[in-house]
Short mmCIF file of N, CA, C and O in Angstrom, two decimals:
data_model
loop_
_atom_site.label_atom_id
_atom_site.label_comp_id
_atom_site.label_asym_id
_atom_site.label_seq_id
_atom_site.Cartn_x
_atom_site.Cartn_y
_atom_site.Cartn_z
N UNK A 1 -7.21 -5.93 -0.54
CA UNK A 1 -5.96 -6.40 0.00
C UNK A 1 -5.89 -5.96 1.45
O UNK A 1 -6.12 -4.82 1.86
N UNK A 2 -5.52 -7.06 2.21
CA UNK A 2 -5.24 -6.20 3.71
C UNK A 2 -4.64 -5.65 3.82
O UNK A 2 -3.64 -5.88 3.13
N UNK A 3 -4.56 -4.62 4.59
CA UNK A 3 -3.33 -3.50 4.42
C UNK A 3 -1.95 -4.25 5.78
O UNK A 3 -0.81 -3.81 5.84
N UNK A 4 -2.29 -4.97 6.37
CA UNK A 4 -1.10 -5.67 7.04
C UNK A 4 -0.54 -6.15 6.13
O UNK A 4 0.58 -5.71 5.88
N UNK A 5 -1.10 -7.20 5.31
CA UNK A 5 -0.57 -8.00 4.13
C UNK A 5 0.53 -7.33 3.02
O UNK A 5 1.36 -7.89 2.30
N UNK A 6 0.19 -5.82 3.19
CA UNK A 6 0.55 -4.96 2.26
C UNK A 6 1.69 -4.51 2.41
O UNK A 6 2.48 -4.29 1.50
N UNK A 7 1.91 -4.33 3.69
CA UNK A 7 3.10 -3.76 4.77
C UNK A 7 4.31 -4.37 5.30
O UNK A 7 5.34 -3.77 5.62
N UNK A 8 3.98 -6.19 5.39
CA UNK A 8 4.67 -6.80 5.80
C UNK A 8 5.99 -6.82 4.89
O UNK A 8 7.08 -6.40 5.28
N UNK A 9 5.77 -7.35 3.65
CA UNK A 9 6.87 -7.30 3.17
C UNK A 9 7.70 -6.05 3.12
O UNK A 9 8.93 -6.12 3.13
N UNK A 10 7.32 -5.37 3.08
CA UNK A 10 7.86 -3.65 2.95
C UNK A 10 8.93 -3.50 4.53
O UNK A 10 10.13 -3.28 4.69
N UNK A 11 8.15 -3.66 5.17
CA UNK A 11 8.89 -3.23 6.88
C UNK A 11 9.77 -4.76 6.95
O UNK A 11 10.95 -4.51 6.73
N UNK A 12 9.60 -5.93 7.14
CA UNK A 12 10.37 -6.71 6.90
C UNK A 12 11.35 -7.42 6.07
O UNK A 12 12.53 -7.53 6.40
N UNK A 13 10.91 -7.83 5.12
CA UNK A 13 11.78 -8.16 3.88
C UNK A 13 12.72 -7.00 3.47
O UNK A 13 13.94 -7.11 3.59
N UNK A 14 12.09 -5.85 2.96
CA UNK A 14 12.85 -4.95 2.76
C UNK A 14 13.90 -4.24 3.56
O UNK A 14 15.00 -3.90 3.15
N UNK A 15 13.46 -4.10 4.65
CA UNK A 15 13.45 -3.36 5.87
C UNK A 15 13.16 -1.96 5.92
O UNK A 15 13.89 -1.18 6.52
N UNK A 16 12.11 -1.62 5.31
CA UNK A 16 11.79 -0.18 4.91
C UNK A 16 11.34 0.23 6.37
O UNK A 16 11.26 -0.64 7.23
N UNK A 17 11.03 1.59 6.66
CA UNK A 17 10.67 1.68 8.12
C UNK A 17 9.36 2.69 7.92
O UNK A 17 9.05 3.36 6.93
N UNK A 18 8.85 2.59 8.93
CA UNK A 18 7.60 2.56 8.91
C UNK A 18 7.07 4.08 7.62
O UNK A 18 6.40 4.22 6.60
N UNK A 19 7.93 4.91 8.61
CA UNK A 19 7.88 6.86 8.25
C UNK A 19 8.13 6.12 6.06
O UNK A 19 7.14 6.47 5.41
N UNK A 20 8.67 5.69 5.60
CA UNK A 20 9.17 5.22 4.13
C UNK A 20 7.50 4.51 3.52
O UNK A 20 7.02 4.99 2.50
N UNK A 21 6.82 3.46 4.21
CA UNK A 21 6.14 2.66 4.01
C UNK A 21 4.76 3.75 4.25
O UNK A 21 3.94 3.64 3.33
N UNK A 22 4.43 4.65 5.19
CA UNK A 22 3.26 5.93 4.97
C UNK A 22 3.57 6.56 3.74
O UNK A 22 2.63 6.71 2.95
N UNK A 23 5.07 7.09 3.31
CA UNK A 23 5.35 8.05 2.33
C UNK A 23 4.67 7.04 0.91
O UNK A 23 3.72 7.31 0.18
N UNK A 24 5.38 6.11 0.93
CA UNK A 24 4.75 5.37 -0.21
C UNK A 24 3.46 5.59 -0.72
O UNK A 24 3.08 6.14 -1.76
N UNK A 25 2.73 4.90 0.47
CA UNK A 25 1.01 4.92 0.35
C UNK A 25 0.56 5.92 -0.04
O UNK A 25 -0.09 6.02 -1.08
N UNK A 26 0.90 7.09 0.93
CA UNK A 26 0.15 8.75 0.31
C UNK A 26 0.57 8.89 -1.27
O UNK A 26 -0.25 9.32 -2.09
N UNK A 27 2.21 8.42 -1.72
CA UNK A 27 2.30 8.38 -2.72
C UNK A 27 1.25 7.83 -3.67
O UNK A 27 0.54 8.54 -4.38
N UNK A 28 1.21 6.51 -3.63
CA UNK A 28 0.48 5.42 -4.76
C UNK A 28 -1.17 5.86 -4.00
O UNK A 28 -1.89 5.04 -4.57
N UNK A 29 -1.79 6.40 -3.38
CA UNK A 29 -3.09 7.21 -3.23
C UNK A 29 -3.15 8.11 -3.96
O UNK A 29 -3.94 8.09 -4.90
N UNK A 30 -2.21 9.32 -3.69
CA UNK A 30 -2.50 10.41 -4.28
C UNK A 30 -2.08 10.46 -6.20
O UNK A 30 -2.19 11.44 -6.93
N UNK A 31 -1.58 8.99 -6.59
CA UNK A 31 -1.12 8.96 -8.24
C UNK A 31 -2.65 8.49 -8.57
O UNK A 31 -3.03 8.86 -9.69
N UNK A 32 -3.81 7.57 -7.62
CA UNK A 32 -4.62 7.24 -8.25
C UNK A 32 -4.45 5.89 -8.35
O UNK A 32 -5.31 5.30 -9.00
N UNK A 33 -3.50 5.20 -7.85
CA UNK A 33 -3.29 3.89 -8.10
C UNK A 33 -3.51 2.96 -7.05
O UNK A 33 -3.30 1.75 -7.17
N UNK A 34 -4.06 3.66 -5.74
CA UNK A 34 -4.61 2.71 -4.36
C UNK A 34 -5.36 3.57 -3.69
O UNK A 34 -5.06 4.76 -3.55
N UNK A 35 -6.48 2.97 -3.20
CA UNK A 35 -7.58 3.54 -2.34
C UNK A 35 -7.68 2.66 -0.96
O UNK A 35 -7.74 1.43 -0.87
N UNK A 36 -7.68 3.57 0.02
CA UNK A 36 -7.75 3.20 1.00
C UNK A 36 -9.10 3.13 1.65
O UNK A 36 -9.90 4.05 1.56
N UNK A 37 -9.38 1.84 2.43
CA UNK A 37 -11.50 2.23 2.89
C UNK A 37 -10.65 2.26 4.06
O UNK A 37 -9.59 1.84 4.53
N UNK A 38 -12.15 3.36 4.42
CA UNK A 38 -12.33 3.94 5.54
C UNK A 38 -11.87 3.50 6.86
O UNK A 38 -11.63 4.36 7.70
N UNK A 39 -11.70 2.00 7.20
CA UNK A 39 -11.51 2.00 8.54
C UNK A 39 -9.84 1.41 8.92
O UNK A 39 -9.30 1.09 9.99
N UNK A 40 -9.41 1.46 7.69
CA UNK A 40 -7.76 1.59 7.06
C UNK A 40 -7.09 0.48 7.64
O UNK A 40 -5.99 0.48 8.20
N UNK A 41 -7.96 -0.58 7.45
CA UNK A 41 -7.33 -1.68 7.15
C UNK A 41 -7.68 -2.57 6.03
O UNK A 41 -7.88 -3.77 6.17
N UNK A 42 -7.76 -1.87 4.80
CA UNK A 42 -7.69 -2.48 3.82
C UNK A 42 -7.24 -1.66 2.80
O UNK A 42 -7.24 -0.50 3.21
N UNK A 43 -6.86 -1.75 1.63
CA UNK A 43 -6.45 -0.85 0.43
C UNK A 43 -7.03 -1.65 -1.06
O UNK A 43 -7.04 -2.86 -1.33
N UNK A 44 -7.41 -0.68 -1.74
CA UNK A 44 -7.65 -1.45 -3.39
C UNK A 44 -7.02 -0.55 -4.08
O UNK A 44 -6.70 0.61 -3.84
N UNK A 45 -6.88 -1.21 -4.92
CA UNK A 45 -6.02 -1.46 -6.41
C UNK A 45 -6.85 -0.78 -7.23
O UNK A 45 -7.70 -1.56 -7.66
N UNK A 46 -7.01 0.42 -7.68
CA UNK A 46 -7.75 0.64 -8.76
C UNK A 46 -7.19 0.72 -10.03
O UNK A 46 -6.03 0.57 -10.40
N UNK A 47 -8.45 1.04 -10.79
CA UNK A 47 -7.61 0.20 -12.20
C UNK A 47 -6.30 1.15 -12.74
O UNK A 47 -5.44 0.70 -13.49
N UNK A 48 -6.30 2.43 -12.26
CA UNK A 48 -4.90 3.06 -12.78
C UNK A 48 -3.87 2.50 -12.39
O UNK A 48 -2.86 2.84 -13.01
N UNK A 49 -3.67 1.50 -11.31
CA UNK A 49 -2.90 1.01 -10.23
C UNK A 49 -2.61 -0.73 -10.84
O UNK A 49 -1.78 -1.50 -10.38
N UNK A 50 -3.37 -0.95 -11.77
CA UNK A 50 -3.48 -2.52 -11.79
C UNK A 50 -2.33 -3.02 -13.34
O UNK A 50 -1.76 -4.10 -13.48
N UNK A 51 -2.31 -2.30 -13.92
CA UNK A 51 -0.72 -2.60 -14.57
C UNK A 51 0.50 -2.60 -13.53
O UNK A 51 1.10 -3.68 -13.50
N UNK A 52 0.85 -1.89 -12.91
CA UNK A 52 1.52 -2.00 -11.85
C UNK A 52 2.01 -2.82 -11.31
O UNK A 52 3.19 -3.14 -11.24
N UNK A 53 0.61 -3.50 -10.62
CA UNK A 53 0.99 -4.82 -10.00
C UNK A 53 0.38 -6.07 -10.29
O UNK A 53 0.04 -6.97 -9.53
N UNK A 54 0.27 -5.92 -11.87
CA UNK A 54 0.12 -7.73 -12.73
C UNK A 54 1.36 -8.29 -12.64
O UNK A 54 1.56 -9.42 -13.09
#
């Protein structure tokens, strides 16, 4: 997933702000449910993460 793709709705639609939309991520990283590659513009879904968001 791109991680822009990931963000947009969050900071816009929602209007979450940015400092809310990092807290998240470290959140859903550190449960095991998104991995971030290395050059951090992308994120996956791993499978602890994939009930979640069926």
């Amino acid at each position: 997933m791109d991680a822009p793709a990931s963000h947009r709705p969050f900071l816009y639609l929602d209007r979450g702000t940015p400092a809310e939309y990092g807290a998240a991520l470290k959140h859903t990283i550190a449960q095991g449910w998104l991995e971030i590659h290395e050059s951090g513009t992308y994120v996956k879904i791993l499978p602890a993460g994939n009930d979640l968001f069926a």
